[in-house]
mmCIF file of C-alpha atoms and ligand atoms in Angstrom:
data_model
loop_
_atom_site.group_PDB
_atom_site.id
_atom_site.type_symbol
_atom_site.label_atom_id
_atom_site.label_comp_id
_atom_site.label_asym_id
_atom_site.label_seq_id
_atom_site.Cartn_x
_atom_site.Cartn_y
_atom_site.Cartn_z
ATOM 1 C CA MET A 1 216.672 158.950 -52.813
ATOM 2 C CA ASN A 2 217.980 159.462 -49.322
ATOM 3 C CA SER A 3 220.908 161.863 -49.040
ATOM 4 C CA LEU A 4 223.588 160.347 -46.763
ATOM 5 C CA LEU A 5 226.410 162.872 -46.956
ATOM 6 C CA ASN A 6 225.785 166.573 -47.340
ATOM 7 C CA VAL A 7 228.766 168.851 -47.922
ATOM 8 C CA LYS A 8 227.653 172.475 -47.778
ATOM 9 C CA ASN A 9 229.860 175.378 -48.878
ATOM 10 C CA ILE A 10 232.924 174.153 -47.009
ATOM 11 C CA GLU A 11 236.314 175.809 -46.802
ATOM 12 C CA VAL A 12 239.602 174.402 -45.476
ATOM 13 C CA HIS A 13 242.653 176.598 -44.924
ATOM 14 C CA TYR A 14 246.292 175.614 -44.484
ATOM 15 C CA GLN A 15 248.390 178.474 -43.094
ATOM 16 C CA GLY A 16 246.364 181.106 -44.913
ATOM 17 C CA HIS A 17 246.170 179.077 -48.139
ATOM 18 C CA ARG A 18 242.596 178.128 -49.098
ATOM 19 C CA ALA A 19 242.786 174.436 -50.067
ATOM 20 C CA LEU A 20 238.992 174.021 -50.370
ATOM 21 C CA ASP A 21 236.855 176.890 -51.589
ATOM 22 C CA ASP A 22 233.057 176.826 -51.262
ATOM 23 C CA VAL A 23 232.702 173.107 -52.040
ATOM 24 C CA SER A 24 229.131 171.721 -52.017
ATOM 25 C CA PHE A 25 227.615 168.385 -53.057
ATOM 26 C CA HIS A 26 225.538 165.577 -51.626
ATOM 27 C CA ILE A 27 225.754 161.808 -51.952
ATOM 28 C CA ASN A 28 222.756 159.505 -51.830
ATOM 29 C CA GLN A 29 222.701 156.321 -49.792
ATOM 30 C CA GLY A 30 224.249 153.441 -51.781
ATOM 31 C CA SER A 31 225.856 155.697 -54.360
ATOM 32 C CA LEU A 32 229.524 155.551 -55.419
ATOM 33 C CA VAL A 33 231.182 158.826 -56.310
ATOM 34 C CA SER A 34 234.640 159.812 -57.359
ATOM 35 C CA ILE A 35 236.608 163.003 -56.842
ATOM 36 C CA LEU A 36 238.852 163.674 -59.809
ATOM 37 C CA GLY A 37 241.307 166.444 -60.510
ATOM 38 C CA PRO A 38 244.941 167.359 -61.133
ATOM 39 C CA SER A 39 247.605 167.082 -58.449
ATOM 40 C CA GLY A 40 247.197 169.635 -55.656
ATOM 41 C CA CYS A 41 243.556 170.528 -56.464
ATOM 42 C CA GLY A 42 242.341 169.504 -52.995
ATOM 43 C CA LYS A 43 241.053 165.931 -53.429
ATOM 44 C CA THR A 44 242.793 164.466 -50.381
ATOM 45 C CA THR A 45 241.963 167.542 -48.312
ATOM 46 C CA LEU A 46 238.284 167.038 -49.127
ATOM 47 C CA LEU A 47 238.472 163.374 -48.102
ATOM 48 C CA ARG A 48 240.310 164.271 -44.883
ATOM 49 C CA ALA A 49 237.688 166.916 -44.068
ATOM 50 C CA ILE A 50 234.904 164.335 -44.511
ATOM 51 C CA ALA A 51 236.864 161.824 -42.381
ATOM 52 C CA GLY A 52 237.394 164.416 -39.626
ATOM 53 C CA PHE A 53 241.185 164.740 -39.943
ATOM 54 C CA GLU A 54 240.907 168.380 -41.115
ATOM 55 C CA SER A 55 238.773 171.114 -39.558
ATOM 56 C CA ILE A 56 236.639 173.264 -41.819
ATOM 57 C CA THR A 57 236.602 177.032 -41.422
ATOM 58 C CA ARG A 58 233.284 177.651 -43.179
ATOM 59 C CA GLY A 59 230.216 175.636 -44.168
ATOM 60 C CA GLU A 60 228.998 172.342 -42.774
ATOM 61 C CA ILE A 61 229.269 168.586 -43.323
ATOM 62 C CA ASP A 62 226.300 166.364 -42.387
ATOM 63 C CA LEU A 63 226.400 162.569 -42.311
ATOM 64 C CA SER A 64 223.111 160.712 -41.858
ATOM 65 C CA HIS A 65 221.423 164.074 -41.071
ATOM 66 C CA ARG A 66 223.837 164.773 -38.208
ATOM 67 C CA CYS A 67 226.343 167.636 -38.327
ATOM 68 C CA ILE A 68 229.866 166.172 -38.116
ATOM 69 C CA SER A 69 231.849 169.332 -39.021
ATOM 70 C CA ARG A 70 231.291 173.056 -38.979
ATOM 71 C CA SER A 71 233.449 176.056 -38.078
ATOM 72 C CA GLY A 72 234.660 175.484 -34.502
ATOM 73 C CA PHE A 73 233.412 171.870 -34.303
ATOM 74 C CA THR A 74 234.940 168.655 -35.670
ATOM 75 C CA LEU A 75 233.498 165.336 -34.534
ATOM 76 C CA PRO A 76 236.529 163.043 -33.983
ATOM 77 C CA PRO A 77 237.171 160.561 -36.841
ATOM 78 C CA GLU A 78 236.527 157.478 -34.671
ATOM 79 C CA GLN A 79 233.008 158.720 -33.877
ATOM 80 C CA ARG A 80 231.978 159.252 -37.504
ATOM 81 C CA ARG A 81 231.234 155.668 -38.612
ATOM 82 C CA ILE A 82 233.425 156.203 -41.660
ATOM 83 C CA GLY A 83 235.821 153.567 -43.042
ATOM 84 C CA MET A 84 239.003 154.472 -44.913
ATOM 85 C CA VAL A 85 241.168 152.705 -47.481
ATOM 86 C CA PHE A 86 244.525 154.263 -48.333
ATOM 87 C CA GLN A 87 246.962 153.929 -51.207
ATOM 88 C CA ASP A 88 249.578 152.134 -49.066
ATOM 89 C CA TYR A 89 247.110 149.589 -47.528
ATOM 90 C CA ALA A 90 248.359 150.528 -44.005
ATOM 91 C CA LEU A 91 248.055 146.938 -42.723
ATOM 92 C CA PHE A 92 249.750 145.952 -39.457
ATOM 93 C CA PRO A 93 252.685 143.701 -40.430
ATOM 94 C CA HIS A 94 252.774 141.802 -37.125
ATOM 95 C CA LEU A 95 249.067 140.839 -37.239
ATOM 96 C CA THR A 96 247.573 138.072 -39.370
ATOM 97 C CA VAL A 97 245.169 138.960 -42.162
ATOM 98 C CA SER A 98 242.240 137.936 -39.968
ATOM 99 C CA GLU A 99 243.519 140.020 -37.019
ATOM 100 C CA ASN A 100 244.028 142.997 -39.321
ATOM 101 C CA VAL A 101 240.420 142.763 -40.506
ATOM 102 C CA SER A 102 238.974 142.499 -36.987
ATOM 103 C CA PHE A 103 241.292 145.161 -35.531
ATOM 104 C CA GLY A 104 238.708 147.977 -35.493
ATOM 105 C CA LEU A 105 235.898 145.892 -33.970
ATOM 106 C CA ARG A 106 235.562 147.168 -30.448
ATOM 107 C CA GLY A 107 233.542 145.625 -27.632
ATOM 108 C CA LEU A 108 233.250 142.195 -29.235
ATOM 109 C CA GLY A 109 234.556 138.811 -28.040
ATOM 110 C CA LYS A 110 237.312 136.945 -29.910
ATOM 111 C CA LYS A 111 234.857 134.496 -31.439
ATOM 112 C CA GLU A 112 232.498 137.178 -32.750
ATOM 113 C CA LYS A 113 235.467 139.051 -34.193
ATOM 114 C CA THR A 114 236.656 135.943 -36.020
ATOM 115 C CA VAL A 115 233.196 135.300 -37.470
ATOM 116 C CA ILE A 116 233.002 138.869 -38.824
ATOM 117 C CA ALA A 117 236.593 138.744 -40.144
ATOM 118 C CA ASP A 118 235.843 135.448 -41.938
ATOM 119 C CA SER A 119 232.699 136.831 -43.561
ATOM 120 C CA MET A 120 234.535 140.006 -44.660
ATOM 121 C CA LEU A 121 237.399 137.958 -46.125
ATOM 122 C CA GLU A 122 234.896 135.836 -47.978
ATOM 123 C CA LEU A 123 233.261 138.997 -49.311
ATOM 124 C CA VAL A 124 236.547 140.191 -50.813
ATOM 125 C CA GLY A 125 237.455 136.739 -52.147
ATOM 126 C CA LEU A 126 240.199 135.874 -49.630
ATOM 127 C CA ALA A 127 238.377 133.287 -47.502
ATOM 128 C CA GLN A 128 241.377 130.939 -47.275
ATOM 129 C CA LEU A 129 244.039 133.504 -46.383
ATOM 130 C CA GLY A 130 243.082 134.646 -42.865
ATOM 131 C CA ARG A 131 246.115 133.044 -41.180
ATOM 132 C CA ARG A 132 248.696 134.602 -43.454
ATOM 133 C CA TYR A 133 250.649 137.777 -42.694
ATOM 134 C CA PRO A 134 250.458 140.839 -44.968
ATOM 135 C CA HIS A 135 253.948 140.244 -46.451
ATOM 136 C CA GLU A 136 252.722 136.835 -47.654
ATOM 137 C CA LEU A 137 250.118 138.502 -49.913
ATOM 138 C CA SER A 138 250.293 140.242 -53.288
ATOM 139 C CA GLY A 139 249.593 143.982 -53.544
ATOM 140 C CA GLY A 140 246.074 143.346 -54.869
ATOM 141 C CA GLN A 141 245.355 140.905 -52.044
ATOM 142 C CA GLN A 142 246.662 143.374 -49.443
ATOM 143 C CA GLN A 143 244.339 146.037 -50.825
ATOM 144 C CA ARG A 144 241.408 143.626 -50.571
ATOM 145 C CA VAL A 145 242.340 143.025 -46.907
ATOM 146 C CA ALA A 146 242.404 146.794 -46.355
ATOM 147 C CA LEU A 147 238.917 147.002 -47.857
ATOM 148 C CA ALA A 148 237.689 144.112 -45.677
ATOM 149 C CA ARG A 149 239.106 145.877 -42.603
ATOM 150 C CA ALA A 150 237.381 149.135 -43.509
ATOM 151 C CA LEU A 151 234.057 147.347 -44.097
ATOM 152 C CA ALA A 152 234.154 145.148 -40.971
ATOM 153 C CA PRO A 153 232.688 147.724 -38.503
ATOM 154 C CA LYS A 154 229.820 148.326 -40.981
ATOM 155 C CA PRO A 155 230.537 152.013 -41.587
ATOM 156 C CA ASP A 156 227.906 154.380 -43.000
ATOM 157 C CA LEU A 157 230.408 155.616 -45.565
ATOM 158 C CA ILE A 158 233.683 154.375 -46.990
ATOM 159 C CA LEU A 159 236.398 156.739 -48.215
ATOM 160 C CA MET A 160 239.123 155.513 -50.585
ATOM 161 C CA ASP A 161 242.208 157.602 -51.322
ATOM 162 C CA GLU A 162 243.955 156.425 -54.513
ATOM 163 C CA PRO A 163 243.460 152.812 -53.361
ATOM 164 C CA PHE A 164 244.722 151.205 -56.551
ATOM 165 C CA SER A 165 247.620 153.463 -57.495
ATOM 166 C CA ASN A 166 250.293 151.030 -56.220
ATOM 167 C CA LEU A 167 248.968 148.286 -58.475
ATOM 168 C CA ASP A 168 249.758 147.595 -62.114
ATOM 169 C CA VAL A 169 247.308 148.718 -64.790
ATOM 170 C CA ASP A 170 245.576 145.354 -65.406
ATOM 171 C CA LEU A 171 245.037 144.711 -61.724
ATOM 172 C CA ARG A 172 243.824 148.283 -61.159
ATOM 173 C CA GLU A 173 241.083 147.853 -63.722
ATOM 174 C CA ARG A 174 240.052 144.446 -62.413
ATOM 175 C CA LEU A 175 240.096 145.477 -58.770
ATOM 176 C CA SER A 176 238.210 148.729 -59.335
ATOM 177 C CA THR A 177 235.373 146.787 -60.999
ATOM 178 C CA GLU A 178 235.462 144.138 -58.250
ATOM 179 C CA VAL A 179 235.371 146.747 -55.489
ATOM 180 C CA ARG A 180 232.469 148.495 -57.189
ATOM 181 C CA ASP A 181 230.561 145.195 -57.335
ATOM 182 C CA ILE A 182 231.256 144.464 -53.647
ATOM 183 C CA LEU A 183 230.177 147.933 -52.480
ATOM 184 C CA LYS A 184 227.100 147.985 -54.716
ATOM 185 C CA HIS A 185 226.083 144.506 -53.607
ATOM 186 C CA GLN A 186 226.353 145.531 -49.950
ATOM 187 C CA GLY A 187 224.601 148.877 -50.593
ATOM 188 C CA ILE A 188 227.592 150.756 -49.180
ATOM 189 C CA THR A 189 228.089 154.412 -50.004
ATOM 190 C CA GLY A 190 231.609 155.240 -51.136
ATOM 191 C CA VAL A 191 233.857 158.117 -52.151
ATOM 192 C CA LEU A 192 236.913 157.375 -54.273
ATOM 193 C CA VAL A 193 239.679 159.920 -54.764
ATOM 194 C CA THR A 194 241.757 159.347 -57.857
ATOM 195 C CA HIS A 195 243.484 161.140 -60.677
ATOM 196 C CA ASP A 196 242.845 158.207 -62.988
ATOM 197 C CA GLN A 197 239.794 158.974 -65.148
ATOM 198 C CA ASN A 198 239.347 155.364 -66.247
ATOM 199 C CA GLU A 199 239.166 154.283 -62.633
ATOM 200 C CA ALA A 200 236.605 156.995 -61.860
ATOM 201 C CA PHE A 201 234.565 156.082 -64.952
ATOM 202 C CA ALA A 202 234.664 152.366 -64.032
ATOM 203 C CA MET A 203 233.525 152.887 -60.451
ATOM 204 C CA ALA A 204 231.485 156.011 -60.001
ATOM 205 C CA ASP A 205 227.826 156.872 -60.473
ATOM 206 C CA HIS A 206 228.759 160.541 -60.138
ATOM 207 C CA ILE A 207 232.099 162.304 -60.423
ATOM 208 C CA GLY A 208 233.191 165.632 -58.971
ATOM 209 C CA VAL A 209 235.915 167.383 -60.960
ATOM 210 C CA MET A 210 238.045 169.774 -58.912
ATOM 211 C CA GLN A 211 240.513 172.533 -59.751
ATOM 212 C CA HIS A 212 242.241 174.958 -57.354
ATOM 213 C CA GLY A 213 240.129 173.799 -54.396
ATOM 214 C CA GLN A 214 236.845 174.388 -56.213
ATOM 215 C CA LEU A 215 234.359 171.893 -57.549
ATOM 216 C CA GLN A 216 234.044 172.583 -61.271
ATOM 217 C CA GLN A 217 231.316 170.061 -62.095
ATOM 218 C CA TRP A 218 229.437 167.318 -60.261
ATOM 219 C CA ASP A 219 227.842 165.012 -62.784
ATOM 220 C CA THR A 220 227.520 161.557 -64.329
ATOM 221 C CA PRO A 221 230.543 160.240 -66.255
ATOM 222 C CA PHE A 222 228.468 160.509 -69.479
ATOM 223 C CA ASN A 223 227.644 164.182 -68.922
ATOM 224 C CA LEU A 224 231.200 165.087 -67.925
ATOM 225 C CA TYR A 225 232.404 163.719 -71.240
ATOM 226 C CA HIS A 226 229.563 164.938 -73.456
ATOM 227 C CA GLU A 227 228.362 168.064 -71.621
ATOM 228 C CA PRO A 228 231.368 169.550 -69.812
ATOM 229 C CA ALA A 229 230.309 172.629 -67.867
ATOM 230 C CA ASN A 230 233.393 174.663 -68.709
ATOM 231 C CA ARG A 231 236.610 174.705 -70.675
ATOM 232 C CA PHE A 232 238.663 173.196 -67.816
ATOM 233 C CA VAL A 233 236.399 170.137 -67.520
ATOM 234 C CA ALA A 234 236.268 169.773 -71.320
ATOM 235 C CA ASP A 235 240.048 169.774 -71.411
ATOM 236 C CA PHE A 236 240.600 167.606 -68.339
ATOM 237 C CA ILE A 237 238.075 164.854 -69.111
ATOM 238 C CA GLY A 238 238.790 162.625 -72.103
ATOM 239 C CA LYS A 239 240.654 163.662 -75.203
ATOM 240 C CA GLY A 240 239.730 166.296 -77.722
ATOM 241 C CA ILE A 241 240.669 169.559 -79.381
ATOM 242 C CA PHE A 242 239.052 172.965 -79.661
ATOM 243 C CA LEU A 243 238.107 173.992 -83.206
ATOM 244 C CA PRO A 244 237.848 177.775 -83.610
ATOM 245 C CA GLY A 245 234.557 179.183 -84.891
ATOM 246 C CA VAL A 246 232.476 182.356 -85.132
ATOM 247 C CA MET A 247 228.773 182.543 -84.248
ATOM 248 C CA ASP A 248 226.683 182.942 -87.389
ATOM 249 C CA SER A 249 223.396 182.983 -85.489
ATOM 250 C CA HIS A 250 222.383 181.792 -82.009
ATOM 251 C CA GLU A 251 222.282 178.188 -83.325
ATOM 252 C CA ALA A 252 224.931 178.000 -86.058
ATOM 253 C CA ILE A 253 228.696 178.376 -85.970
ATOM 254 C CA ARG A 254 230.948 179.192 -88.915
ATOM 255 C CA THR A 255 234.174 177.164 -88.955
ATOM 256 C CA GLU A 256 236.968 176.333 -91.386
ATOM 257 C CA ILE A 257 235.165 173.059 -92.198
ATOM 258 C CA GLY A 258 231.795 174.663 -92.878
ATOM 259 C CA LEU A 259 228.719 175.920 -91.089
ATOM 260 C CA LEU A 260 227.933 173.725 -88.075
ATOM 261 C CA GLN A 261 224.324 173.693 -86.968
ATOM 262 C CA GLY A 262 223.917 173.112 -83.231
ATOM 263 C CA ASN A 263 220.929 171.467 -81.590
ATOM 264 C CA ARG A 264 220.634 174.210 -79.020
ATOM 265 C CA ALA A 265 220.573 177.993 -78.789
ATOM 266 C CA TYR A 266 223.829 179.535 -77.587
ATOM 267 C CA PRO A 267 223.813 182.723 -75.531
ATOM 268 C CA TRP A 268 226.279 184.566 -77.785
ATOM 269 C CA GLY A 269 225.422 186.882 -80.635
ATOM 270 C CA GLN A 270 226.567 186.868 -84.248
ATOM 271 C CA GLY A 271 230.296 187.455 -84.630
ATOM 272 C CA THR A 272 231.300 186.084 -81.195
ATOM 273 C CA GLU A 273 234.446 183.967 -81.392
ATOM 274 C CA VAL A 274 234.014 180.514 -79.883
ATOM 275 C CA ASP A 275 235.895 177.230 -79.512
ATOM 276 C CA ILE A 276 234.056 174.014 -80.332
ATOM 277 C CA LEU A 277 234.943 170.839 -78.461
ATOM 278 C CA ILE A 278 235.696 168.033 -80.915
ATOM 279 C CA ARG A 279 236.193 164.572 -79.391
ATOM 280 C CA PRO A 280 238.013 161.764 -81.248
ATOM 281 C CA ASP A 281 234.710 159.891 -81.632
ATOM 282 C CA ASP A 282 233.195 162.947 -83.369
ATOM 283 C CA ILE A 283 235.545 162.490 -86.349
ATOM 284 C CA VAL A 284 234.756 159.264 -88.190
ATOM 285 C CA PRO A 285 236.446 157.660 -91.209
ATOM 286 C CA ASN A 286 234.884 158.117 -94.659
ATOM 287 C CA PRO A 287 237.187 157.418 -97.635
ATOM 288 C CA ASN A 288 234.812 159.356 -99.953
ATOM 289 C CA SER A 289 234.633 162.511 -97.861
ATOM 290 C CA GLY A 290 235.856 165.840 -99.161
ATOM 291 C CA LEU A 291 237.196 166.623 -95.689
ATOM 292 C CA ARG A 292 240.722 165.233 -95.627
ATOM 293 C CA GLY A 293 243.558 165.138 -93.144
ATOM 294 C CA ARG A 294 247.177 164.009 -93.066
ATOM 295 C CA ILE A 295 248.136 161.560 -90.310
ATOM 296 C CA THR A 296 250.751 163.189 -88.071
ATOM 297 C CA ALA A 297 250.578 160.737 -85.133
ATOM 298 C CA LYS A 298 249.097 157.338 -84.448
ATOM 299 C CA ALA A 299 248.409 155.430 -81.218
ATOM 300 C CA PHE A 300 247.252 151.811 -81.274
ATOM 301 C CA LYS A 301 244.512 151.238 -78.659
ATOM 302 C CA GLY A 302 243.579 147.625 -79.329
ATOM 303 C CA ALA A 303 240.090 147.785 -80.817
ATOM 304 C CA GLU A 304 240.760 151.278 -82.192
ATOM 305 C CA ILE A 305 243.567 153.454 -83.471
ATOM 306 C CA LEU A 306 243.743 157.079 -82.377
ATOM 307 C CA TYR A 307 244.994 159.203 -85.277
ATOM 308 C CA THR A 308 246.090 162.816 -85.075
ATOM 309 C CA LEU A 309 245.066 164.459 -88.335
ATOM 310 C CA LYS A 310 246.226 167.772 -89.752
ATOM 311 C CA LEU A 311 243.207 168.887 -91.773
ATOM 312 C CA GLU A 312 243.761 170.481 -95.176
ATOM 313 C CA THR A 313 241.793 173.449 -93.822
ATOM 314 C CA GLY A 314 244.455 174.037 -91.140
ATOM 315 C CA SER A 315 243.312 172.659 -87.765
ATOM 316 C CA THR A 316 244.531 169.492 -86.085
ATOM 317 C CA VAL A 317 241.934 167.001 -84.816
ATOM 318 C CA LEU A 318 241.940 163.563 -83.188
ATOM 319 C CA SER A 319 240.024 160.688 -84.715
ATOM 320 C CA LEU A 320 239.229 157.122 -83.621
ATOM 321 C CA PHE A 321 239.304 154.573 -86.459
ATOM 322 C CA PRO A 322 238.456 150.877 -86.093
ATOM 323 C CA SER A 323 241.771 149.149 -85.638
ATOM 324 C CA HIS A 324 241.669 147.256 -88.939
ATOM 325 C CA MET A 325 241.889 150.639 -90.734
ATOM 326 C CA ASP A 326 245.633 150.676 -90.329
ATOM 327 C CA HIS A 327 247.178 153.708 -92.102
ATOM 328 C CA GLU A 328 250.753 154.927 -92.226
ATOM 329 C CA LEU A 329 252.042 158.200 -90.829
ATOM 330 C CA GLY A 330 251.927 160.863 -93.566
ATOM 331 C CA GLU A 331 248.985 159.228 -95.377
ATOM 332 C CA THR A 332 245.942 161.377 -96.143
ATOM 333 C CA VAL A 333 242.545 159.986 -95.107
ATOM 334 C CA GLY A 334 238.941 161.132 -95.568
ATOM 335 C CA VAL A 335 236.810 161.846 -92.495
ATOM 336 C CA ASP A 336 233.347 163.089 -91.621
ATOM 337 C CA LEU A 337 232.295 165.194 -88.686
ATOM 338 C CA ASN A 338 229.706 163.233 -86.730
ATOM 339 C CA LEU A 339 228.585 165.615 -83.987
ATOM 340 C CA GLU A 340 225.404 164.726 -82.112
ATOM 341 C CA HIS A 341 225.502 168.010 -80.287
ATOM 342 C CA ILE A 342 227.917 170.889 -80.315
ATOM 343 C CA VAL A 343 229.673 171.925 -77.126
ATOM 344 C CA ALA A 344 231.124 175.408 -77.531
ATOM 345 C CA PHE A 345 232.764 177.961 -75.240
ATOM 346 C CA ALA A 346 233.135 181.686 -75.881
ATOM 347 C CA ARG A 347 236.801 182.441 -76.482
ATOM 348 C CA PRO A 348 238.300 184.520 -73.658
ATOM 349 C CA GLN A 349 238.818 188.106 -74.836
ATOM 350 C CA ARG A 350 242.466 189.103 -75.135
ATOM 351 C CA LEU A 351 243.360 192.303 -73.361
ATOM 352 C CA SER A 352 244.239 194.997 -75.860
ATOM 353 C CA GLY A 353 247.328 197.171 -75.451
ATOM 354 C CA CYS A 354 250.854 196.057 -74.632
HETATM 355 P P1 ATP B 1 247.501 164.876 -55.190
HETATM 356 O O1 ATP B 1 246.690 164.354 -56.346
HETATM 357 O O2 ATP B 1 248.865 165.326 -55.607
HETATM 358 O O3 ATP B 1 247.512 163.956 -54.005
HETATM 359 P P2 ATP B 1 245.389 166.533 -54.046
HETATM 360 O O4 ATP B 1 244.407 166.972 -55.072
HETATM 361 O O5 ATP B 1 244.987 165.389 -53.175
HETATM 362 O O6 ATP B 1 246.796 166.250 -54.730
HETATM 363 P P3 ATP B 1 245.741 167.983 -51.579
HETATM 364 O O7 ATP B 1 246.715 167.029 -50.967
HETATM 365 O O8 ATP B 1 244.374 168.005 -51.042
HETATM 366 O O9 ATP B 1 245.709 167.812 -53.167
HETATM 367 O O10 ATP B 1 246.378 169.445 -51.440
HETATM 368 C C1 ATP B 1 245.660 170.621 -51.799
HETATM 369 C C2 ATP B 1 246.545 171.833 -51.552
HETATM 370 O O11 ATP B 1 246.781 172.000 -50.158
HETATM 371 C C3 ATP B 1 247.923 171.731 -52.203
HETATM 372 O O12 ATP B 1 248.287 173.019 -52.649
HETATM 373 C C4 ATP B 1 248.815 171.267 -51.065
HETATM 374 O O13 ATP B 1 250.137 171.728 -51.242
HETATM 375 C C5 ATP B 1 248.158 171.936 -49.858
HETATM 376 N N1 ATP B 1 248.331 171.144 -48.626
HETATM 377 C C6 ATP B 1 247.928 169.866 -48.438
HETATM 378 N N2 ATP B 1 248.195 169.471 -47.157
HETATM 379 C C7 ATP B 1 248.784 170.517 -46.544
HETATM 380 C C8 ATP B 1 249.288 170.747 -45.222
HETATM 381 N N3 ATP B 1 249.225 169.807 -44.274
HETATM 382 N N4 ATP B 1 249.820 171.954 -44.946
HETATM 383 C C9 ATP B 1 249.870 172.923 -45.880
HETATM 384 N N5 ATP B 1 249.412 172.800 -47.152
HETATM 385 C C10 ATP B 1 248.875 171.606 -47.478
#
């Protein structure tokens, strides 16, 4: 695969504060990636550095094998062949939809511009709306126009900063899948910044999870969920709890619900205290099981119900039941542990003394 964007050990500082710290990753041509993380972790700063709106103080950014940023050099945004889509659409209210889409096309005649605008509007499913003004469109339609405008100059890369966050949940889901299909069909490489995991999961081939300006893990959605690299990612991605345990050997962990045999060797010796990541889909219903828990909370999810169970052994776990298994709060239900592999983290040592 051909690497299109190469971000190498970059740093960005704001008035002495390091907003990006040694961030590295690369994106292959045609790939869609998402940057995910809590508020203030540096997602927008990373996007702005790639777009050329922020200078980097260390490292290098290459696009199509050409250096576009390094310490002391920032290629201006308009020379980068990068398209951007923002949360607030940023359409010009006094221009028609068609004029908005063709706005960034320089050096072309009116007719050529109209032809490109028409084909872009067709691509995003708005072929009939070119003569309207932005205020005559719904939020979802305005965001499609913003996408058409960003795609019109045929950029090498498209950057999207929370593009769906002004839309309601149903539309967000629909539009994120639609936008993925459009970009994939056109072979366009894209970076989506979001703090919505579902959006990232729906759109991205790879996801970078950030915290405090650092990239914690760069991986497929599947691996982020099933093989989180550290405790932060395990906690941030998906739902789950940590079950305390003690290493019995390099492969087996003693817990309150029995000896759990892992399918891998852990680096910690016998007696090391660990926390085991238990996802809701790891705890499955079994009325005949000896492992029982009392329902302390319940959330209906459509096809499934997410129960919070206080186990008789002491810990609290989450469990997904098929939605027809409708139990009342306070009821006790039987469950089995259905772990395909065991993700565990050594428990941080508490400092002794006062
Ligand atoms: P959110 O999800 O809330 O949009 P984010 O992950 O996109 O957050 P950034 O906007 O990249 O975070 O901000 C990263 C850090 O840099 C934050 O601590 C923020 O306060 C700081 N920061 C961002 N822009 C500036 C600026 N222009 N001047 C000074 N500090 C800034």
